[in-house]
CSV table of C-alpha atoms in Angstrom, one decimal:
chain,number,residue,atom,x,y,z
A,327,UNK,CA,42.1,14.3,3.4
A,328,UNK,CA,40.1,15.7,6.4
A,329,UNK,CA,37.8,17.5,4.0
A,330,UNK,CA,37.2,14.9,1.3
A,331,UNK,CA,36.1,12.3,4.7
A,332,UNK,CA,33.5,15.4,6.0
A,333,UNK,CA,32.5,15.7,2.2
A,334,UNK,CA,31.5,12.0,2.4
A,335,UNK,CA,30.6,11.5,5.6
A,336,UNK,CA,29.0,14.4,6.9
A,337,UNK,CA,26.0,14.9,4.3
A,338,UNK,CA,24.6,11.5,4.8
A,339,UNK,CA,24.9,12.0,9.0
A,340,UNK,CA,23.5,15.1,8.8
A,341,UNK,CA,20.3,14.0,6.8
A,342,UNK,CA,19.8,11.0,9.0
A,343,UNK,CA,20.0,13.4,12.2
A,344,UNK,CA,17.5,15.5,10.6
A,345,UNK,CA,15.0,12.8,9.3
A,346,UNK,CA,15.0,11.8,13.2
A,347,UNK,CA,13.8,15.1,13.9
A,348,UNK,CA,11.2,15.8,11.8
A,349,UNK,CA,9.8,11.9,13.2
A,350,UNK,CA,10.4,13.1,16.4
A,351,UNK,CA,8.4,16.5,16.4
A,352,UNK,CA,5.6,14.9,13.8
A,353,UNK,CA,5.1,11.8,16.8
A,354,UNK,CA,5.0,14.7,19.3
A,355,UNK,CA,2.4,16.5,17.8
A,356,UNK,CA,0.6,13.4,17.4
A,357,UNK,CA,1.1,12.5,20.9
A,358,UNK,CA,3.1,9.5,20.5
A,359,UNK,CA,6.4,9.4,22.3
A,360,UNK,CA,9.1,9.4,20.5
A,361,UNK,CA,11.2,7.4,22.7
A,362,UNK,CA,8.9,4.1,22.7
A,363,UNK,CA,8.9,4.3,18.9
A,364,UNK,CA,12.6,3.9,18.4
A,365,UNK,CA,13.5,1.6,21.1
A,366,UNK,CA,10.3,-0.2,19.6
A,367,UNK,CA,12.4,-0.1,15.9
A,368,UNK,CA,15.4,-0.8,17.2
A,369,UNK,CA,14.0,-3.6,19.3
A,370,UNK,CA,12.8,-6.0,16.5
A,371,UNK,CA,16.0,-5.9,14.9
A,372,UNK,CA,17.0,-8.1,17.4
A,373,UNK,CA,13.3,-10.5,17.2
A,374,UNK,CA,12.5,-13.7,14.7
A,375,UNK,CA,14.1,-13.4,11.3
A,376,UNK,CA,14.4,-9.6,11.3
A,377,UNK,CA,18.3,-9.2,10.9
A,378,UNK,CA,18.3,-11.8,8.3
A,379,UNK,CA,15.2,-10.0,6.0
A,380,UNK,CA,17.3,-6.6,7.1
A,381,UNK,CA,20.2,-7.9,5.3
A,382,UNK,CA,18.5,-9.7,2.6
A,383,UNK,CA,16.3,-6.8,1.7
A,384,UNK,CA,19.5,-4.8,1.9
A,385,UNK,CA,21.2,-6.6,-0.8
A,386,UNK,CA,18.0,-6.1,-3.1
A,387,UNK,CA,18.0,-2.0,-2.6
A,388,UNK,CA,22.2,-2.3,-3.2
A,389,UNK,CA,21.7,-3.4,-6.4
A,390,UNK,CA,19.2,-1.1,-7.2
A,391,UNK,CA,21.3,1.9,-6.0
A,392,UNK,CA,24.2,0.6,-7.6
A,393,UNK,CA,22.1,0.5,-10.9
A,394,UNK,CA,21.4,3.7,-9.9
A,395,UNK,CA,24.5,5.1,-9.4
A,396,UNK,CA,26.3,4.6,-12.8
A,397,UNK,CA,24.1,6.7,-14.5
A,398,UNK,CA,24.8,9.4,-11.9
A,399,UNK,CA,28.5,8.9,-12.4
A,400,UNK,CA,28.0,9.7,-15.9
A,401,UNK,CA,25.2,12.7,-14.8
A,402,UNK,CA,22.5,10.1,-16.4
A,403,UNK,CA,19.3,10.1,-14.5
A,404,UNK,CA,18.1,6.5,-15.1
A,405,UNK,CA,14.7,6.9,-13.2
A,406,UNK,CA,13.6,3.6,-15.4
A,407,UNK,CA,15.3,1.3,-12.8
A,408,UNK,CA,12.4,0.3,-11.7
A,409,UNK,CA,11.2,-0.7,-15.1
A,410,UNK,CA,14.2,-2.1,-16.2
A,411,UNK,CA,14.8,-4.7,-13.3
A,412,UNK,CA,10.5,-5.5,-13.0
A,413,UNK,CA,11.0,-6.0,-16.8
A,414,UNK,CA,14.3,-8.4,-16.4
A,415,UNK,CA,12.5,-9.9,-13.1
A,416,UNK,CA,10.0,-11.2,-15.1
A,417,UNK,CA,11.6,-12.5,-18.7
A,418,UNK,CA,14.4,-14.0,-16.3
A,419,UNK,CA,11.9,-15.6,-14.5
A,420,UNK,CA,9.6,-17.0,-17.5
A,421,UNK,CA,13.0,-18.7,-19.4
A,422,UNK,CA,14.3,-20.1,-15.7
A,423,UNK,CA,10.7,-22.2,-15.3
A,424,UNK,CA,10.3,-23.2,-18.6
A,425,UNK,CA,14.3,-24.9,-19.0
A,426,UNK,CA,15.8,-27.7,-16.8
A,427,UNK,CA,19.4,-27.7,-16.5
A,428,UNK,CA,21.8,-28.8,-14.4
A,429,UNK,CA,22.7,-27.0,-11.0
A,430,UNK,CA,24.9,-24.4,-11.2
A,431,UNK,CA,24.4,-23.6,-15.5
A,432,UNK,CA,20.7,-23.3,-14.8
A,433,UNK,CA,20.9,-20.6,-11.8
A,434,UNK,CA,24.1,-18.8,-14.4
A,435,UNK,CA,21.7,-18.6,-17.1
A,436,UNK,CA,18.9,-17.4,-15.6
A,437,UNK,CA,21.3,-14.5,-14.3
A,438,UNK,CA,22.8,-14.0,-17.8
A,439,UNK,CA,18.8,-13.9,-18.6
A,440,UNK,CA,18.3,-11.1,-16.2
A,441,UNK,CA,21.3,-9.0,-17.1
A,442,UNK,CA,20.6,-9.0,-20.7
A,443,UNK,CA,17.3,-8.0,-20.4
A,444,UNK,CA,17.5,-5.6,-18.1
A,445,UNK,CA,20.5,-4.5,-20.7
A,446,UNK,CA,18.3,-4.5,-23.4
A,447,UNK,CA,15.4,-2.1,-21.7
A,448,UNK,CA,17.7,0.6,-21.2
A,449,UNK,CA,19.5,0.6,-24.6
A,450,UNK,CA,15.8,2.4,-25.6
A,451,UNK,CA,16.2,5.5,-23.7
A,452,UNK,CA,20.0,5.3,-24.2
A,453,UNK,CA,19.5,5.2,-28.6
A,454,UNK,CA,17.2,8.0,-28.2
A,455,UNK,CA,19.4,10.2,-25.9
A,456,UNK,CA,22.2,9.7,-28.4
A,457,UNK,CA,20.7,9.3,-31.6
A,458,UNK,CA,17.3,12.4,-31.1
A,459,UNK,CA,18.2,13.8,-28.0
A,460,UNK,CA,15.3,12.7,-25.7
A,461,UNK,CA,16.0,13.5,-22.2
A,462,UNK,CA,16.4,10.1,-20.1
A,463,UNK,CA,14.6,10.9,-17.6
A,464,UNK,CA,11.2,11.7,-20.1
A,465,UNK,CA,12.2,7.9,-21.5
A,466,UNK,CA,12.9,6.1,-19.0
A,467,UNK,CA,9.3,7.8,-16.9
A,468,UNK,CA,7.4,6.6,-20.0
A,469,UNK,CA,9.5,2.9,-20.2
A,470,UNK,CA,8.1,2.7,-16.6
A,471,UNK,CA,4.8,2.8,-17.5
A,472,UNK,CA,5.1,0.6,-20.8
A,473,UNK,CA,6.9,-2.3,-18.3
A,474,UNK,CA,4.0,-2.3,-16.1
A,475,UNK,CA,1.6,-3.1,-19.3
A,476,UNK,CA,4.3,-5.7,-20.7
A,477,UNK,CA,4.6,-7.9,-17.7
A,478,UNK,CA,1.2,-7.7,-16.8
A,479,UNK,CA,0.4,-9.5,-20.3
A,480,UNK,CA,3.4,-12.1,-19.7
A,481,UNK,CA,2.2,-13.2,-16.4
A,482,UNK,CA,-1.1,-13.4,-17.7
A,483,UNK,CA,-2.9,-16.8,-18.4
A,484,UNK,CA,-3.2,-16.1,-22.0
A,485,UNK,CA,0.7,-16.0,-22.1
A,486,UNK,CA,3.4,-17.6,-19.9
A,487,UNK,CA,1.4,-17.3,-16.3
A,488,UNK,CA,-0.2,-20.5,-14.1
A,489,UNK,CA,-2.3,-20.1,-11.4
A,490,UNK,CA,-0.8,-20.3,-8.0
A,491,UNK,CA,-3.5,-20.8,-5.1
A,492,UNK,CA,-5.4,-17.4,-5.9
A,493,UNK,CA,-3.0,-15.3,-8.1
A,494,UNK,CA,-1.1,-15.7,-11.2
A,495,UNK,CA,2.6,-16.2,-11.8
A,496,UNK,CA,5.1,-17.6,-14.2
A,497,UNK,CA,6.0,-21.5,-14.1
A,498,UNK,CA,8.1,-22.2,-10.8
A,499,UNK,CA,11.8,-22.2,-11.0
A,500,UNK,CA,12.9,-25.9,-10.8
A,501,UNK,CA,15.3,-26.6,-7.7
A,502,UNK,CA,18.3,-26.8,-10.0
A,503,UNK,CA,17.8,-22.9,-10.8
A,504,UNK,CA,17.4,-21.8,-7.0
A,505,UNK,CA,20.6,-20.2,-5.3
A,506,UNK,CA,21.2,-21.9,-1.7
A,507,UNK,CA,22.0,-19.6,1.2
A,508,UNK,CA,22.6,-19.7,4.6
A,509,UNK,CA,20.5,-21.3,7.0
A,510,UNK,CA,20.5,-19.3,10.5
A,511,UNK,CA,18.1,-21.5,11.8
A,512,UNK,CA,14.9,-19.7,13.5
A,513,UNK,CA,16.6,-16.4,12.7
A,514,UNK,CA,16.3,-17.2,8.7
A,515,UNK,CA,18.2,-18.2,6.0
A,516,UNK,CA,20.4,-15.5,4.4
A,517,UNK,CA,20.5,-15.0,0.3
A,518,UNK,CA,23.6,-16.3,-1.4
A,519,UNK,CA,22.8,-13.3,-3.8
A,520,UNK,CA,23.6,-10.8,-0.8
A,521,UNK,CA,27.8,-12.2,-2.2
A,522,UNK,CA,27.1,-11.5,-5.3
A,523,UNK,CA,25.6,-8.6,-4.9
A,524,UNK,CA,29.1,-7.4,-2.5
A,525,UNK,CA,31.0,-8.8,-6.1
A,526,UNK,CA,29.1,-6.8,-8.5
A,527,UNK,CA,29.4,-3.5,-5.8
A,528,UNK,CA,33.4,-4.5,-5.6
A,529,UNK,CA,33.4,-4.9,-9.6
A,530,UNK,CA,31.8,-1.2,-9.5
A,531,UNK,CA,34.4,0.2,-7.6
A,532,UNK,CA,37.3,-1.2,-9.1
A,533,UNK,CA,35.6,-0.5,-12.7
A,534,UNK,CA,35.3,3.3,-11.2
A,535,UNK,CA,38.9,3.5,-9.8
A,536,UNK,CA,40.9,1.0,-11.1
A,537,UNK,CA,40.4,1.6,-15.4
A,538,UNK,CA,40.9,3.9,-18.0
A,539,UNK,CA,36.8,3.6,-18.6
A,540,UNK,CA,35.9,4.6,-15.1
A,541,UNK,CA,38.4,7.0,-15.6
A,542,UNK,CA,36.4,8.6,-18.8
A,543,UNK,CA,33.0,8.0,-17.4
A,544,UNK,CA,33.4,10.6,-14.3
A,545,UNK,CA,35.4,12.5,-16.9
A,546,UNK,CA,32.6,12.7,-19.1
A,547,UNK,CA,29.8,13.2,-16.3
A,548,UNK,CA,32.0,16.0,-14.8
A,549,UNK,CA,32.5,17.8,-18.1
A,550,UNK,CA,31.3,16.1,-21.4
A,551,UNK,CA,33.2,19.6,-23.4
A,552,UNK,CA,36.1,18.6,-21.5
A,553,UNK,CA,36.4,15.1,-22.4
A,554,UNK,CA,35.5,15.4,-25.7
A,555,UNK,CA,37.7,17.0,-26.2
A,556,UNK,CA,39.9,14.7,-24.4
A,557,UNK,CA,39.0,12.1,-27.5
A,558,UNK,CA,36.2,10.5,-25.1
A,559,UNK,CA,33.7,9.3,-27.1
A,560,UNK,CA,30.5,11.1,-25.7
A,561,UNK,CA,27.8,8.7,-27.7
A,562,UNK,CA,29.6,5.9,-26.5
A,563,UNK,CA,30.2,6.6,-22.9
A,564,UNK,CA,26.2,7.3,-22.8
A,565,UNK,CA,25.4,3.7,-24.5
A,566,UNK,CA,27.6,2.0,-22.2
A,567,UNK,CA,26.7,3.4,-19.1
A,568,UNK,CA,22.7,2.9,-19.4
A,569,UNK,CA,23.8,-0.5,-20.9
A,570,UNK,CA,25.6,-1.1,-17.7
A,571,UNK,CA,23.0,0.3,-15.5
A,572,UNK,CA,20.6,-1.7,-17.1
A,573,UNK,CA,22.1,-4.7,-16.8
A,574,UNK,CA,22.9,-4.1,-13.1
A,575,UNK,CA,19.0,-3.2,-12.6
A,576,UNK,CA,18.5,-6.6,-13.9
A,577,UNK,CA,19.9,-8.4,-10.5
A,578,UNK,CA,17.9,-6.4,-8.6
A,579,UNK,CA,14.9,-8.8,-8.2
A,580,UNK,CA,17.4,-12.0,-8.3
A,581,UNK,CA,18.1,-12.0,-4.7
A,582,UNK,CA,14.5,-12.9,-3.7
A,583,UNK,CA,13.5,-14.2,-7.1
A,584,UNK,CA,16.4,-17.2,-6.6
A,585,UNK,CA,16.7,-17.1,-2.7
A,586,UNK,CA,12.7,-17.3,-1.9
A,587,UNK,CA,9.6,-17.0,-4.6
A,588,UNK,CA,11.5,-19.2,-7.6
A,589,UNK,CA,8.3,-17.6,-9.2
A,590,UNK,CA,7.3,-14.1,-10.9
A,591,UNK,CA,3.8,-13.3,-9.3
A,592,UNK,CA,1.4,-10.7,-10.1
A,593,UNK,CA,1.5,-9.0,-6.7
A,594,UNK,CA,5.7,-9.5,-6.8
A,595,UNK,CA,7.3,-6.8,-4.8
A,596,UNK,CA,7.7,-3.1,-6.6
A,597,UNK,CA,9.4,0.2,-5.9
A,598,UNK,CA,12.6,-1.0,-5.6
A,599,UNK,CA,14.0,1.4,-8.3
A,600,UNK,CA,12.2,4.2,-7.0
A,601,UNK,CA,14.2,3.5,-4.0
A,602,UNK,CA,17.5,2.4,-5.5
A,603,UNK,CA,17.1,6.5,-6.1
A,604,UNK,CA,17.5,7.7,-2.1
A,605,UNK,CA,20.1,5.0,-1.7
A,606,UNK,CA,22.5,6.3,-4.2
A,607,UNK,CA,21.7,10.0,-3.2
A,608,UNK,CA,22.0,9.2,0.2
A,609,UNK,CA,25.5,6.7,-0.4
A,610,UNK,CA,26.9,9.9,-2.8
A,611,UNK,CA,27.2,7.1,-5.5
A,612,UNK,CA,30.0,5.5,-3.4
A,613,UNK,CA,30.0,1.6,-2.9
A,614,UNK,CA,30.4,1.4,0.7
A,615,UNK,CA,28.0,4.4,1.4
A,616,UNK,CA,25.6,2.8,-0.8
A,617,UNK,CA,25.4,-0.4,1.1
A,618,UNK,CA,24.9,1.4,4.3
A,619,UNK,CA,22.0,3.3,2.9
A,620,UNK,CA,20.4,-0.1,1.4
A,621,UNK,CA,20.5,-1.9,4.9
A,622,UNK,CA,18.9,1.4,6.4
A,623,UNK,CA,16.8,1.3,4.3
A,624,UNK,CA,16.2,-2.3,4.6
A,625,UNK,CA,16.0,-1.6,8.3
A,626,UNK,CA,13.0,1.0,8.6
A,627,UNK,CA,11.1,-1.0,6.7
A,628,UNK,CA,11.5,-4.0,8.3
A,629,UNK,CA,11.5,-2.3,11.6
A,630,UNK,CA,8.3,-0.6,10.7
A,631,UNK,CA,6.1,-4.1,11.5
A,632,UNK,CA,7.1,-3.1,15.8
A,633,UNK,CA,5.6,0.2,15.9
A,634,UNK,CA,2.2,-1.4,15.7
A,635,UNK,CA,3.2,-3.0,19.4
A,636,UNK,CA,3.3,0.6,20.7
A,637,UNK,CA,0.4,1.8,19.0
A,638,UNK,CA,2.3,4.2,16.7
A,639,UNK,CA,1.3,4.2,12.9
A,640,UNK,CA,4.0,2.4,10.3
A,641,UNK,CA,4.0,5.3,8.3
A,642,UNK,CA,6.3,7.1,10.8
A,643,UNK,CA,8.8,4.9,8.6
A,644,UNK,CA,7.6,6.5,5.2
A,645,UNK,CA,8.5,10.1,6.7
A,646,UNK,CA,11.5,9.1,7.6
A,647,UNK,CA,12.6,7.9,4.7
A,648,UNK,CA,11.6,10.6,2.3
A,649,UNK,CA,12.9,12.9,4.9
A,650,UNK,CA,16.2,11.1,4.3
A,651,UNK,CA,15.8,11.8,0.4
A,652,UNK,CA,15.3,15.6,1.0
A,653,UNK,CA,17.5,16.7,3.2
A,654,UNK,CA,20.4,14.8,2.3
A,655,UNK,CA,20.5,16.6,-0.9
A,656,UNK,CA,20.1,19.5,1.1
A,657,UNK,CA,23.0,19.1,3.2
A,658,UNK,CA,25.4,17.9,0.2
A,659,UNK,CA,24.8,21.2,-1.3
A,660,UNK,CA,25.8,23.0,2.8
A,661,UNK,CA,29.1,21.0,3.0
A,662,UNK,CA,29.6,21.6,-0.6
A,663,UNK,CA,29.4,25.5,0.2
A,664,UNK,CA,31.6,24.6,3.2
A,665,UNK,CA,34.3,23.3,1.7
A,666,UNK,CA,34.2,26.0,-0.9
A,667,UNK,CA,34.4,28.1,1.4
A,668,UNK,CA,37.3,27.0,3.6
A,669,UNK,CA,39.1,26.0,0.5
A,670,UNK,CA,38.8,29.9,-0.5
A,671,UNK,CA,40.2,31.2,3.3
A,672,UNK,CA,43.2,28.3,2.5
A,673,UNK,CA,44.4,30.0,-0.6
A,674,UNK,CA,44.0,33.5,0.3
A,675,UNK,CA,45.9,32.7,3.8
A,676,UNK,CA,48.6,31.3,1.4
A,677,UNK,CA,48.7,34.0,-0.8
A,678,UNK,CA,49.0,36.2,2.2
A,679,UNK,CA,52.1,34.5,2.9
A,680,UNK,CA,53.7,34.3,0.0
A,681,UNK,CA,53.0,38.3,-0.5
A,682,UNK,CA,54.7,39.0,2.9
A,683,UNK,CA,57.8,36.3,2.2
A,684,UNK,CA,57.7,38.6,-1.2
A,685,UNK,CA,58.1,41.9,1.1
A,686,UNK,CA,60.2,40.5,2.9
A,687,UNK,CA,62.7,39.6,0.3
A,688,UNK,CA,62.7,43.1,-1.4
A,689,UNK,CA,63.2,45.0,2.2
A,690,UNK,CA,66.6,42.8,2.7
């Protein structure tokens, strides 16, 4: 038990420890102190409507990294999360403004919108991994590209944009679609999507833990020989899990597009599946890790806005954060090695003992 909580906990400290580091020599070197910078970051969590955007941004990279993370359960790389939620983002938005329903059916709908599409952009990489054995990762770069193209047309005049003020977006969400949330008054109102997105991370859990499909989709990203020949249905366990993880990428933009815009713009927030990447890495696929790694994530960049007060550039923020991506990989691999390692002294101390209670039952 004490060596499965290191295995999980351990990594993620250790590349957090070292990401403050590296920040800490590269603002030394630039003659910044260190010291002013953090308090600086830490500070304006605690200013305006910073806690509130923390935690709504959080929700946002959650969703990502829990798109993320089913593909890494079944040793998928679905780098297309970014495309597959920007492409969702947008169709979910151009069907919400265009019908007038009810409260309630018209916000469902436009979330049924969003999953299916999202759903449907990753069942192309996922036919030709099955079906001609193109890598995912070469797909899902090139789907990326496509879904940048794709939405640029839709939000274009000459398909479903408008103009808003000086840029171009799809047709406002009526009222009736938004989600409410909770009004904290000068401190911001929080997304109601920040509870569904804690419900789809406790579906993802219990789907992982709790059924014989979670069950066969580690199985299969363990050791796809293995369960084959188990009777796990290798094809199928690859459809389903990019199906799921697209379908998951699909909420990702919902928080903000039913909390805040109501509207799909041209200069709409991207990089969110880009960065749905570190969070699973640095959450080790695991629900509750993963929503630690959104909010700090969520945290240095909203944090990043203070260091301007103390005269230190916002990028400091940026190194931190891919410093985060590499070494936590880094460490995974140490404690792996680690564990081996001590697992290795465990058994041959055991085997020590049993040889001597062997000796000693042959001397008597």
């Amino acid at each position: 038990m004490r060596t499965t909580l290191r295995g999980k906990l351990l990594p993620p400290v250790l590349a957090i420890v070292f990401s403050v580091l590296l920040c800490t020599i590269a603002l030394v070197i630039s003659g910044d102190n260190p010291l002013d910078a953090f308090g600086a970051m830490i500070g304006q969590l605690f200013r305006g409507t910073t806690a509130v955007d923390t935690l709504n941004s959080g929700a946002v990279y959650y969703l990502a990294g829990l798109a993320v993370a089913i593909g890494f359960q079944m040793n998928l790389f679905n780098i297309g999360v970014e495309g597959q939620y920007r492409f969702a983002a947008v169709i979910a938005a151009i069907i919400g403004g265009e019908i007038v329903l009810p409260p309630g059916i018209h916000t469902l709908v436009i979330i049924i919108v969003a999953v299916v599409a999202g759903s449907f952009y990753a069942l192309i990489p996922a036919l030709l991994k099955v079906y001609r054995g193109v890598s995912e990762v070469i797909s899902t770069i090139m789907l990326n590209a496509i879904a940048i193209g794709l939405i640029a047309y839709l939000v274009s005049t000459d398909a479903f944009g408008v103009q808003v003020g000086n840029n171009i977006g799809t047709r406002p969400i009526e009222e009736s679609g938004w989600m409410p949330g909770i009004p904290f008054g000068d401190n911001g109102t929080l997304f109601g999507f920040v509870f569904v997105a804690a419900l789809v991370g406790f579906g993802y859990w219990v789907l992982l833990n709790r059924t014989r499909f979670g069950f066969e989709l580690k199985a299969s990203g363990e050791s796809p020989t293995a369960a084959t020949a188990g009777g796990v249905d290798a094809r199928k366990m690859i459809m389903t899990a990019m199906l799921l993880s697209g379908g998951v990428a699909g909420l990702t933009a919902l928080p903000e597009l039913l909390g805040r815009d109501h509207e799909y713009l041209q200069t709409s927030p991207a990089g969110y599946g880009f960065a749905g990447i570190a969070v699973a890495l640095l959450g080790r696929n695991h629900p509750g890790g993963i929503a630690l790694g959104a909010v700090l994530w969520a945290f240095l960049d909203k944090s990043a806005v203070s260091l301007d007060n103390v005269g230190v550039p916002q990028e400091i923020t940026t190194i931190m954060q891919g410093a985060i991506v590499l070494s936590v990989v880094i460490a995974y691999e140490i404690v792996r090695r680690m564990e081996l390692a001590a697992e290795q002294r465990r058994v041959g101390r055991q085997l020590g003992r049993d040889t001597s209670d062997v000796a000693a039952g042959g001397s008597v």
